[in-house]
Amino acid sequence: MASTVAPPTTLQTTPSTPLSSPGLSPTSSNQLSPDDVELLAKLEEQNRLLETDHKVLRSVNGSRRNSGSSLVSSSSASSNLSHLEEDTWILWGRIVNEWEEVRKKKDKQLRDMVRKGIPHHFRAIVWQLLCNAQNMPIKDQYSELLKMTSPCEKLIRRDIARTYPEHEFFREKDSLGQEVLFNVMKAYSLVDREVGYCQGSAFIVGLLLMQMPEEEAFCVFVKLMQDYRLRELFKPTMAELGLCMYQFESMIQEHLPELHIHFQAQSFHTSMYASSWFLTIFLTNFPLPVATRIFDIFMCEGLEIVFRVGLAILQMNHAELIQLDMEGMLQHFQRVIPHQLDSGPDKVIQAAYQVKYNAKKMKKLEKEYTTIKTKEMEEQVEIKRLRTENRLLKQRIDTLEKVSTSTGSLTGQVTRAQEAEENYLVKRELSTVKQHTEELSVQLEQASNAILHLQQTQQPRADSVLQLERELVQARLKEAESQCALKEMQDKILDMERRNTSLPDDTNVARLQEELIGSKLREAEALTGLKELRQQVRDLEDHWQRHLARTTGRWKDAPRKNALSELQDELMSVRLREAEAQAELRETRQRMMELETQSQIHSNQLRRAEQEGRALQDRVQTLTTQNKDLTGQLQEIKRKQAEIQCKSKEEVMAVRLREADNIAAMAELQQHISELEIQKEEGKVQGQLNHTDSRQYIRDLKDQIAELKHEVRTTVVALWLL
């Protein structure tokens, strides 16, 4: 029946022969005594346990190089397999030979078979068929890629020794396993330069190399990165990992709400324990046989199995985790959970498929996560925009401050120049009026002297003289009034200059308006008086002309008459000049009123300028306050970002140091375990199992191995505590 199975033709595999005593085989068990049969059954059970132990897997699983040789025939391997195993081999042989038809018509049965486990010797070909990695064109480029230089070579070399350090195929430095692992990682870093090399991907490639040659492993790894979301996981931004963490946390919240609340209360984030599950598909967390079984399902169903197994692990450890703090939960994930699976993967896989997984809800969560990230990006863009606006506003504030300073100084200079010019004009007019007044005083003094002379020389004209004296007194009174008016004008000019030196405040606006109205009224009165005075001057001039016409023929009369006429003429001239002086005085007052009006206008302009300046200062203060607030927020964000970066760097360094110490300790202890196992196998080969004390010898070896394993676990626990 086994001879009818056509073996796969793309892999070279060497089945590991079960350890047994010489001369004993399942076919000859009918000729043995009952004691021999019992001993043989126990030995076969021990051999099965040894075969499933990942620490004694030999390099025959990773050192196969020739992909063209065929699988060992089913008849040569079936001698050490039970009938159930023979049936499984036959069934998988038919599946491989009829792959296309099985994939199309019996996909559900194929999934069930994969979940039960792919036989070790069929795993390589089935993995290639599952991901459709056969006959890829990139396989022909592999040798050329190895001749090129990758910028990630130093990083790859550094991490090679940390990949499966306990496995014999990768244990030795510069061994065949490390060399082919370096080749595959280097080739992919050249094919996908955006991803290049990322820590964690080497464990997946290492598992592939344990099953198939490096060319096939390279093609399968390329397919995994392209079609199984691994490329998005390993990108520098690791956006897909963030999505997986968000989806997994939502599943915990739905299925294990109490545990989710406990995680939040302890600030125990999902990425602290689950990120490596998705990046390495449990290869760094679970025993290798268990992780390999899960990887079988991953090759068939994708990342769904990671969500299922992760939630199943949490369900199995719910009672223990909910009683621990954050440090205790970390230790539980690192030390306790991996050893729960030493008995095999069937229990956790069965529990994983009891978990409800809703693909539509996962798509909805993906959209929600994308929306959240989009909002975060928009917020970052908005922050950048606000920073730009803040910088522009600050520049504008500086410019406004400079313009305000220069405008205020120029306005003050212009105002002072105008006031100085007006003061100069008023002073010049005042000097002219003073000079004219002095001339009038001299003329009046001469007229008084002439009147005194006439009083002494001519008595008959006493009445006329008295009349002239009264008119002279009136003229002097008017002169005194004009001088008082001039003095009042001077006082007003001084008062105006003092008011111009200090700008009026808001409380004097009403008073200034009243003064402006009064000045306009005085201006109208002055104009009316000026018109009346000019009319009087014209009347006096007409009267003078008529007087000259009447007295023209009298100049030749007696000297006394001529003197009296001259005195009258002089008096008339004095009146004319007095009228002109009054007219000039009224014009001067009018000019003063105009100056006061202009001064009031300038004062109002200065007041408005001050109000605008205060408004600008308030605006500057408001913008300065906003700028300080934004600057404070920006500094707080930078501080938090710096703290997060420092914490992440410290955690990465601590993890790397612990990892290096673990690797060294594990390598030494593993070497000791290997030596004891070699001694055990040598004892079996030498026939020690045929002696009466063979059972005791096996028990002693088991005890030694158990003690060494316990010592390894204790060492790992101590290193993690450090």
XYZ file of C-alpha atoms in Angstrom:
722
model
C 0.000 0.000 0.000
C 2.889 2.331 0.755
C 4.530 1.621 -2.583
C 1.688 3.277 -4.465
C 2.493 6.737 -3.036
C 4.561 8.958 -5.304
C 7.024 10.865 -3.109
C 7.562 14.616 -3.488
C 10.334 15.455 -5.925
C 11.451 18.940 -4.863
C 13.138 18.311 -1.528
C 15.920 16.207 -0.099
C 14.993 14.961 3.359
C 16.547 12.303 5.517
C 14.203 10.788 8.057
C 15.640 10.591 11.500
C 15.650 6.892 12.478
C 14.029 6.286 15.846
C 16.426 5.246 18.562
C 15.994 1.561 19.463
C 18.055 -1.330 20.658
C 19.950 -3.319 18.016
C 18.113 -6.157 16.452
C 14.690 -5.078 17.542
C 12.014 -3.892 15.128
C 8.214 -3.692 15.056
C 8.052 -6.537 12.511
C 9.720 -9.000 14.894
C 7.725 -8.149 17.985
C 5.592 -11.310 17.665
C 8.660 -13.515 18.408
C 9.653 -11.706 21.638
C 8.775 -12.521 25.213
C 6.222 -10.390 27.089
C 8.992 -8.694 29.073
C 10.867 -7.869 25.865
C 7.705 -6.523 24.284
C 7.054 -4.306 27.328
C 10.632 -3.065 27.274
C 10.435 -2.441 23.535
C 7.199 -0.443 23.949
C 8.785 1.733 26.621
C 11.871 2.289 24.462
C 9.735 3.303 21.503
C 7.814 5.732 23.716
C 11.145 7.222 24.856
C 12.322 7.462 21.251
C 9.128 9.297 20.311
C 9.681 11.812 23.113
C 13.281 12.309 22.055
C 12.233 12.876 18.467
C 9.753 15.587 19.492
C 12.316 17.387 21.659
C 13.614 20.378 19.675
C 16.912 20.359 21.547
C 18.057 17.092 19.924
C 16.945 17.821 16.353
C 19.932 17.187 14.186
C 21.301 19.198 11.353
C 19.860 16.761 8.867
C 16.771 19.011 8.837
C 18.731 22.125 7.821
C 21.808 21.004 5.933
C 20.040 19.631 2.889
C 21.296 21.479 -0.182
C 20.159 19.569 -3.259
C 16.558 20.460 -4.065
C 16.353 18.079 -7.004
C 16.584 14.815 -5.062
C 13.441 13.009 -3.986
C 11.984 12.167 -0.622
C 12.921 8.875 0.944
C 10.341 6.355 -0.069
C 7.461 5.583 2.207
C 8.438 1.901 2.443
C 11.873 2.693 3.978
C 10.343 4.939 6.669
C 7.238 2.933 7.415
C 9.313 0.252 9.131
C 9.484 2.504 12.221
C 5.971 3.956 12.027
C 2.668 2.727 13.245
C -0.166 1.922 10.902
C -1.759 5.293 11.674
C 1.412 7.096 10.665
C 1.585 5.003 7.501
C -1.949 6.059 6.628
C -1.054 9.709 7.283
C 1.975 9.464 5.005
C -0.094 7.857 2.258
C -2.782 10.541 2.569
C -0.267 13.424 2.425
C 1.469 11.743 -0.528
C -1.812 11.764 -2.432
C -2.452 15.406 -1.419
C 0.938 16.472 -2.767
C 0.513 14.549 -6.008
C -3.007 15.898 -6.566
C -2.412 19.340 -5.085
C -4.309 21.493 -7.571
C -7.438 19.394 -7.396
C -7.320 19.137 -3.596
C -6.760 22.885 -3.239
C -9.794 23.669 -5.372
C -12.295 20.989 -4.369
C -11.253 19.873 -0.885
C -9.954 23.033 0.716
C -11.849 22.454 3.992
C -10.454 18.920 4.345
C -6.983 20.289 3.589
C -7.341 22.894 6.336
C -8.361 20.189 8.803
C -5.324 18.130 7.822
C -2.987 21.098 8.264
C -4.455 21.858 11.690
C -3.711 18.290 12.768
C -0.102 18.774 11.686
C 1.953 18.313 8.522
C 4.361 15.347 8.689
C 7.921 16.497 9.107
C 9.179 15.058 5.817
C 6.314 16.599 3.828
C 6.528 19.998 5.489
C 8.952 21.601 3.030
C 7.020 20.730 -0.130
C 3.629 21.491 1.476
C 4.810 24.909 2.662
C 5.955 25.740 -0.855
C 2.636 24.593 -2.277
C 0.589 26.486 0.305
C 2.237 29.822 -0.452
C 2.637 29.089 -4.181
C 6.403 29.601 -4.046
C 7.337 26.998 -6.643
C 8.937 28.081 -9.898
C 9.286 31.734 -8.905
C 11.363 33.816 -11.363
C 13.254 35.430 -8.502
C 14.821 32.074 -7.691
C 17.074 32.433 -10.743
C 18.336 35.793 -9.411
C 19.391 34.359 -6.052
C 22.966 33.541 -7.042
C 23.418 37.000 -8.554
C 22.073 38.664 -5.421
C 24.649 36.872 -3.300
C 27.436 38.480 -5.344
C 26.148 41.967 -4.545
C 26.808 44.022 -1.421
C 23.996 44.929 0.952
C 24.046 47.942 3.310
C 22.505 45.696 6.000
C 25.306 43.119 6.106
C 26.750 44.324 9.425
C 23.351 44.224 11.122
C 22.648 40.755 9.747
C 26.056 39.450 10.900
C 25.478 40.880 14.361
C 22.101 39.133 14.799
C 23.006 35.786 13.217
C 24.483 34.434 16.449
C 21.289 35.376 18.321
C 19.071 33.281 16.027
C 18.348 29.828 17.436
C 21.577 29.748 19.465
C 20.542 26.426 21.040
C 19.932 24.671 17.704
C 22.746 22.550 16.390
C 22.356 23.816 12.829
C 22.989 27.451 13.861
C 25.005 26.995 17.046
C 28.577 27.105 15.737
C 30.056 30.401 14.571
C 30.552 30.589 10.769
C 28.798 27.233 10.444
C 26.809 26.139 7.414
C 23.540 27.161 9.083
C 24.712 30.662 9.912
C 26.128 31.090 6.420
C 22.932 30.124 4.564
C 20.868 32.232 7.009
C 23.102 35.206 6.211
C 22.744 34.560 2.467
C 18.926 34.509 2.547
C 18.651 37.635 4.725
C 21.176 39.494 2.572
C 19.409 38.521 -0.666
C 16.049 39.742 0.625
C 17.533 43.040 1.871
C 18.665 43.652 -1.725
C 15.300 42.686 -3.237
C 13.234 44.845 -0.852
C 15.344 47.862 0.018
C 12.464 49.636 1.791
C 12.289 46.918 4.431
C 15.919 45.848 4.192
C 16.594 43.864 7.348
C 14.492 43.826 10.505
C 15.143 41.973 13.742
C 12.842 39.004 14.137
C 12.626 38.043 10.486
C 15.739 35.864 10.881
C 13.794 33.432 13.102
C 11.264 32.839 10.311
C 14.042 32.311 7.764
C 15.853 30.008 10.201
C 12.746 27.822 10.525
C 12.463 27.660 6.727
C 16.117 26.628 6.450
C 15.490 23.783 8.899
C 13.029 22.363 6.354
C 14.409 23.192 2.882
C 17.481 24.432 0.947
C 18.314 28.123 0.933
C 16.994 28.859 -2.588
C 13.562 27.456 -1.754
C 13.650 29.131 1.664
C 14.386 32.465 -0.016
C 11.418 32.063 -2.399
C 9.058 31.074 0.456
C 10.230 34.023 2.562
C 9.592 36.427 -0.327
C 6.069 35.024 -0.671
C 5.447 35.345 3.062
C 6.537 38.961 3.043
C 4.398 39.803 0.018
C 1.198 37.815 0.627
C 1.023 37.220 4.410
C 1.235 40.874 5.672
C 4.751 40.281 7.027
C 6.238 43.014 4.846
C 3.931 45.589 6.441
C 4.884 44.246 9.868
C 8.600 44.635 9.204
C 8.510 48.057 7.553
C 10.415 50.797 9.430
C 7.130 52.406 10.531
C 5.661 49.039 11.665
C 2.185 50.388 10.920
C 0.754 46.888 10.477
C 2.050 45.859 13.908
C 0.172 48.786 15.454
C -2.987 47.627 13.647
C -2.545 44.060 14.945
C -2.084 45.356 18.492
C -5.271 47.452 18.165
C -7.285 44.490 16.811
C -5.933 42.071 19.423
C -6.674 44.496 22.264
C -10.241 44.873 20.969
C -10.609 41.070 20.986
C -9.385 40.980 24.608
C -11.870 43.691 25.539
C -14.689 41.689 23.944
C -13.841 38.171 25.137
C -11.955 38.882 28.388
C -13.291 42.190 29.724
C -12.075 41.627 33.301
C -8.554 40.865 32.125
C -8.637 43.908 29.837
C -9.594 46.156 32.760
C -6.815 44.600 34.843
C -4.271 45.230 32.065
C -5.354 48.861 31.850
C -5.211 49.315 35.622
C -1.645 47.969 35.636
C -0.642 49.965 32.504
C 0.203 46.621 30.891
C 0.070 47.417 27.183
C -0.589 44.764 24.559
C 2.690 45.446 22.776
C 4.644 44.519 25.921
C 3.863 40.823 25.494
C 2.189 40.289 22.089
C 4.411 42.143 19.623
C 6.862 39.224 19.340
C 3.916 36.846 18.751
C 3.070 38.623 15.504
C 6.634 39.410 14.406
C 8.002 35.863 14.818
C 4.772 33.759 14.783
C 5.573 32.477 18.323
C 8.994 31.150 17.248
C 10.762 33.063 20.045
C 8.083 32.377 22.673
C 7.053 28.728 22.409
C 9.023 25.465 22.100
C 10.082 24.852 18.525
C 7.770 21.846 17.841
C 4.766 23.834 19.085
C 5.741 26.939 17.122
C 6.282 24.807 14.002
C 2.759 23.353 14.264
C 1.355 26.872 14.590
C 3.480 27.930 11.594
C 1.874 25.106 9.570
C -1.530 26.688 10.182
C -0.125 30.174 9.521
C 1.057 29.036 6.089
C -2.480 27.869 5.338
C -4.661 30.501 7.052
C -2.468 33.560 7.659
C -2.312 35.794 10.729
C -5.721 34.640 11.953
C -4.075 31.786 13.859
C -1.873 34.250 15.753
C -4.965 36.097 17.023
C -6.640 32.814 17.944
C -3.649 31.301 19.741
C -2.865 34.566 21.535
C -6.397 34.851 22.903
C -6.429 31.143 23.817
C -3.210 31.615 25.827
C -4.815 34.509 27.717
C -7.954 32.445 28.393
C -5.856 29.551 29.724
C -3.946 31.887 32.070
C -6.807 34.226 32.972
C -6.994 33.253 36.634
C -3.239 33.624 37.210
C -2.794 36.885 35.284
C -5.637 38.727 36.979
C -3.911 38.276 40.354
C -0.486 39.612 39.252
C 0.938 43.087 38.906
C 2.747 44.298 35.796
C 6.130 42.824 36.740
C 4.541 39.546 37.706
C 2.629 39.350 34.426
C 5.820 39.972 32.444
C 7.557 37.143 34.284
C 4.539 34.887 33.767
C 4.583 35.461 29.999
C 8.343 34.898 29.798
C 8.772 31.916 32.099
C 5.528 30.110 32.851
C 3.537 30.146 29.625
C 6.260 28.613 27.359
C 6.572 25.587 29.675
C 2.826 25.032 29.698
C 3.189 23.846 26.096
C 5.988 21.331 26.651
C 3.459 18.514 26.436
C 2.505 19.487 22.889
C 0.518 21.979 20.818
C -2.769 20.075 20.538
C -4.336 21.622 23.625
C -3.611 25.227 22.701
C -4.616 24.684 19.053
C -7.896 23.112 20.126
C -8.522 26.052 22.469
C -7.593 28.499 19.687
C -10.382 27.212 17.451
C -12.882 27.637 20.262
C -12.209 31.403 20.040
C -14.777 33.379 18.040
C -13.005 35.200 15.224
C -15.117 37.621 13.167
C -13.375 38.638 9.938
C -15.903 41.423 9.237
C -15.325 42.931 12.648
C -11.566 42.785 12.091
C -12.070 44.747 8.863
C -14.166 47.272 10.782
C -11.439 47.591 13.408
C -8.911 48.112 10.636
C -10.996 51.017 9.295
C -11.283 52.490 12.793
C -7.539 52.254 13.298
C -6.923 53.864 9.909
C -9.291 56.698 10.856
C -7.504 57.212 14.179
C -4.109 57.301 12.503
C -5.441 59.688 9.865
C -6.681 62.019 12.600
C -3.313 61.825 14.312
C -1.610 62.723 11.053
C -4.032 65.611 10.564
C -3.318 66.787 14.099
C 0.399 66.678 13.376
C -0.172 68.670 10.187
C -2.331 71.140 12.156
C 0.407 71.485 14.769
C 2.944 72.208 12.044
C 0.562 74.764 10.516
C 0.044 76.436 13.886
C 3.772 76.544 14.406
C 4.199 78.220 11.031
C 1.415 80.711 11.766
C 2.913 81.352 15.168
C 6.265 82.122 13.600
C 4.654 84.422 11.004
C 2.612 86.197 13.699
C 5.718 86.703 15.742
C 7.480 88.222 12.755
C 4.434 90.426 12.105
C 4.380 91.520 15.741
C 8.034 92.492 15.543
C 7.346 94.437 12.351
C 4.321 96.193 13.895
C 6.332 97.114 16.956
C 9.037 98.622 14.783
C 6.470 100.473 12.616
C 4.608 101.685 15.707
C 7.816 103.019 17.237
C 8.898 104.773 14.053
C 5.370 106.126 13.389
C 5.061 107.531 16.904
C 8.424 109.294 16.690
C 7.639 110.727 13.225
C 4.199 111.928 14.358
C 5.752 113.643 17.364
C 8.410 115.251 15.207
C 5.831 116.503 12.668
C 3.596 117.873 15.440
C 6.462 119.628 17.161
C 7.627 121.103 13.844
C 4.132 122.427 13.060
C 3.774 123.915 16.544
C 7.205 125.505 16.316
C 6.302 127.052 12.946
C 2.986 128.367 14.276
C 4.661 129.776 17.383
C 7.248 131.488 15.215
C 4.524 133.108 13.080
C 2.578 134.267 16.158
C 5.710 135.690 17.755
C 6.592 137.543 14.544
C 3.095 139.032 14.364
C 3.293 139.999 18.039
C 6.612 141.740 17.498
C 5.081 143.660 14.595
C 2.098 144.684 16.756
C 4.421 145.737 19.603
C 6.511 147.835 17.243
C 3.404 149.498 15.817
C 2.082 150.116 19.343
C 5.348 151.748 20.325
C 5.103 154.013 17.288
C 1.553 154.961 18.282
C 2.740 155.699 21.823
C 5.403 158.045 20.486
C 2.887 159.760 18.255
C 0.462 160.123 21.156
C 3.162 161.590 23.311
C 3.983 164.100 20.565
C 0.281 164.935 20.280
C 0.044 165.494 24.055
C 3.051 167.787 23.912
C 1.467 169.714 21.067
C -1.768 169.996 23.042
C 0.102 171.363 26.057
C 1.827 173.851 23.790
C -1.485 174.919 22.317
C -2.993 175.292 25.793
C -0.227 177.672 26.701
C -0.366 179.677 23.497
C -4.090 179.837 22.756
C -6.667 180.453 25.439
C -9.653 181.323 23.232
C -9.827 177.799 21.947
C -10.003 176.295 25.467
C -13.188 174.451 24.778
C -11.702 172.886 21.665
C -8.580 172.001 23.560
C -10.603 170.429 26.375
C -12.467 168.442 23.789
C -9.203 167.347 22.244
C -7.851 166.418 25.667
C -10.895 164.303 26.372
C -10.438 162.602 23.022
C -6.744 162.144 23.836
C -7.693 160.547 27.161
C -10.070 158.257 25.367
C -7.318 157.395 22.853
C -4.950 156.561 25.698
C -7.617 154.451 27.341
C -8.080 152.603 24.096
C -4.311 152.234 23.878
C -4.265 150.794 27.392
C -7.069 148.422 26.425
C -5.118 147.371 23.365
C -2.051 146.737 25.533
C -4.185 144.678 27.916
C -5.527 142.775 24.962
C -1.979 142.178 23.745
C -1.001 140.956 27.189
C -4.000 138.616 27.235
C -2.984 137.360 23.810
C 0.548 136.712 25.054
C -0.824 134.843 28.075
C -3.058 132.770 25.798
C -0.092 131.999 23.547
C 1.945 130.830 26.541
C -0.991 128.770 27.784
C -1.433 127.266 24.316
C 2.263 126.353 24.186
C 1.996 124.668 27.579
C -1.064 122.716 26.451
C 0.680 121.642 23.259
C 3.599 120.252 25.253
C 1.298 117.768 27.016
C -1.322 115.858 25.018
C -4.886 116.096 26.330
C -6.336 113.052 27.979
C -9.785 111.570 27.565
C -11.268 113.587 30.473
C -10.591 116.936 28.719
C -12.291 116.041 25.419
C -15.639 117.607 26.393
C -13.934 120.762 27.663
C -11.894 121.053 24.445
C -15.034 120.685 22.379
C -16.677 123.505 24.362
C -13.593 125.678 23.887
C -13.662 124.921 20.155
C -17.308 126.057 19.946
C -16.462 129.187 21.966
C -13.481 129.937 19.739
C -15.691 129.647 16.671
C -18.195 132.058 18.253
C -15.409 134.478 19.140
C -14.110 134.145 15.596
C -17.535 135.153 14.225
C -17.743 138.095 16.654
C -14.224 139.191 15.729
C -15.068 139.072 12.041
C -18.180 141.208 12.678
C -16.167 143.688 14.765
C -13.461 143.780 12.127
C -16.005 144.618 9.481
C -17.443 147.369 11.667
C -13.975 148.769 12.430
C -13.072 148.779 8.738
C -16.301 150.613 8.031
C -15.394 153.210 10.696
C -11.946 153.613 9.130
C -13.521 154.193 5.746
C -15.936 156.736 7.299
C -13.027 158.509 9.011
C -11.094 158.591 5.760
C -14.110 160.138 4.007
C -14.512 162.629 6.818
C -10.787 163.429 6.596
C -11.004 163.987 2.881
C -13.972 166.308 3.317
C -12.115 168.117 6.092
C -9.108 168.565 3.842
C -11.361 169.927 1.122
C -12.874 172.482 3.532
C -9.577 173.588 5.026
C -7.615 173.875 1.815
C -8.197 177.627 1.524
C -7.505 178.294 5.188
C -3.770 177.485 5.275
C -3.016 181.104 4.466
C -4.999 182.499 7.433
C -3.577 183.480 10.710
C -0.973 181.243 12.260
C -3.247 180.423 15.136
C -5.934 179.105 12.842
C -3.369 177.051 10.955
C -2.015 175.588 14.180
C -5.472 174.656 15.332
C -6.186 173.088 11.985
C -2.929 171.127 12.145
C -3.798 169.974 15.620
C -7.183 168.828 14.402
C -5.532 167.122 11.446
C -3.089 165.411 13.733
C -5.899 164.294 16.011
C -7.729 162.918 13.028
C -4.598 161.069 11.965
C -4.264 159.642 15.471
C -7.837 158.420 15.280
C -7.161 156.840 11.933
C -4.075 155.113 13.226
C -5.991 154.037 16.325
C -8.692 152.556 14.138
C -6.053 150.774 12.068
C -4.430 149.513 15.288
C -7.761 148.168 16.477
C -8.308 146.528 13.095
C -4.868 144.908 13.309
C -5.614 143.889 16.887
C -8.831 142.232 15.780
C -6.978 140.488 12.937
C -4.396 139.314 15.453
C -7.168 137.923 17.658
C -8.679 136.228 14.645
C -5.300 134.687 13.905
C -5.026 133.552 17.502
C -8.428 131.891 17.266
C -7.369 130.095 14.087
C -4.203 128.914 15.796
C -6.193 127.682 18.772
C -8.540 125.824 16.429
C -5.614 124.199 14.622
C -4.070 123.326 17.991
C -7.335 121.642 19.025
C -7.433 119.661 15.752
C -3.846 118.505 16.251
C -4.629 117.551 19.825
C -7.553 115.416 18.629
C -5.310 113.783 16.022
C -2.700 113.013 18.650
C -5.381 111.573 20.918
C -6.617 109.264 18.150
C -3.038 108.260 17.403
C -2.574 107.398 21.077
C -5.752 105.324 21.071
C -4.570 103.417 17.989
C -1.173 102.927 19.619
C -2.799 101.526 22.760
C -4.972 99.212 20.619
C -1.860 97.980 18.823
C -0.110 97.413 22.137
C -3.101 95.402 23.405
C -3.039 93.341 20.215
C 0.697 92.766 20.625
C 0.189 91.664 24.235
C -2.587 89.256 23.192
C -0.463 87.726 20.426
C 2.502 87.508 22.799
C 0.361 85.618 25.322
C -0.855 83.214 22.626
C 2.712 82.733 21.469
C 3.828 81.915 25.019
C 0.991 79.399 25.415
C 1.824 77.683 22.124
C 5.521 77.689 22.992
C 4.740 76.105 26.356
C 2.628 73.410 24.714
C 5.351 72.726 22.171
C 7.994 72.438 24.882
C 5.767 70.061 26.858
C 5.267 67.853 23.786
C 9.009 67.852 23.089
C 9.719 66.960 26.699
C 7.286 64.055 26.662
C 8.692 62.843 23.335
C 12.240 63.010 24.697
C 11.199 61.063 27.805
C 9.527 58.386 25.679
C 12.588 58.098 23.440
C 14.921 57.830 26.443
C 12.729 55.164 28.039
C 12.528 53.179 24.804
C 16.304 53.349 24.329
C 16.910 52.232 27.899
C 14.458 49.363 27.509
C 16.045 48.286 24.210
C 19.531 48.344 25.758
C 18.334 46.403 28.801
C 16.636 43.805 26.597
C 19.747 43.436 24.462
C 21.968 42.993 27.511
C 19.626 40.409 29.018
C 19.402 38.668 25.672
C 23.178 38.470 25.345
C 23.524 37.083 28.887
C 20.754 34.574 28.224
C 22.393 33.436 25.013
C 25.727 32.898 26.729
C 24.207 31.006 29.659
C 21.921 28.963 27.427
C 24.803 28.062 25.113
C 26.932 26.748 27.982
C 24.110 24.744 29.552
C 22.947 23.454 26.187
C 26.437 22.236 25.446
C 26.391 20.277 28.693
C 22.979 18.809 27.837
C 24.201 17.792 24.385
C 27.209 16.033 25.871
C 24.980 14.060 28.220
C 22.639 13.156 25.383
C 25.580 11.997 23.299
C 26.704 9.860 26.210
C 23.207 8.437 26.431
C 23.148 7.525 22.732
C 26.643 6.047 22.903
C 25.504 3.906 25.820
C 22.582 2.670 23.772
C 24.788 1.860 20.786
C 27.232 -0.079 22.959
C 24.428 -2.359 24.072
C 23.866 -0.984 27.513
C 20.151 -1.267 26.965
C 20.510 -5.089 26.830
C 21.760 -5.235 30.436
C 19.465 -5.695 33.352
C 20.198 -2.215 34.612
C 19.284 -0.463 31.320
C 16.063 0.900 32.772
C 17.907 2.408 35.702
C 20.459 3.913 33.296
C 17.689 5.539 31.254
C 16.060 6.901 34.402
C 19.410 8.338 35.507
C 19.862 10.053 32.134
C 16.322 11.426 32.353
C 17.004 12.765 35.826
C 20.205 14.427 34.671
C 18.447 16.002 31.689
C 15.581 17.195 33.904
C 18.045 18.699 36.386
C 19.902 20.502 33.607
C 16.649 21.800 32.148
C 15.608 23.049 35.574
C 19.003 24.732 35.940
C 18.546 26.397 32.519
C 15.118 27.702 33.494
C 16.415 28.961 36.834
C 19.251 30.767 35.074
C 16.829 32.381 32.605
C 14.568 33.476 35.468
C 17.515 34.993 37.320
C 18.666 36.840 34.190
C 15.190 38.249 33.573
C 14.994 39.377 37.192
C 18.259 41.239 36.700
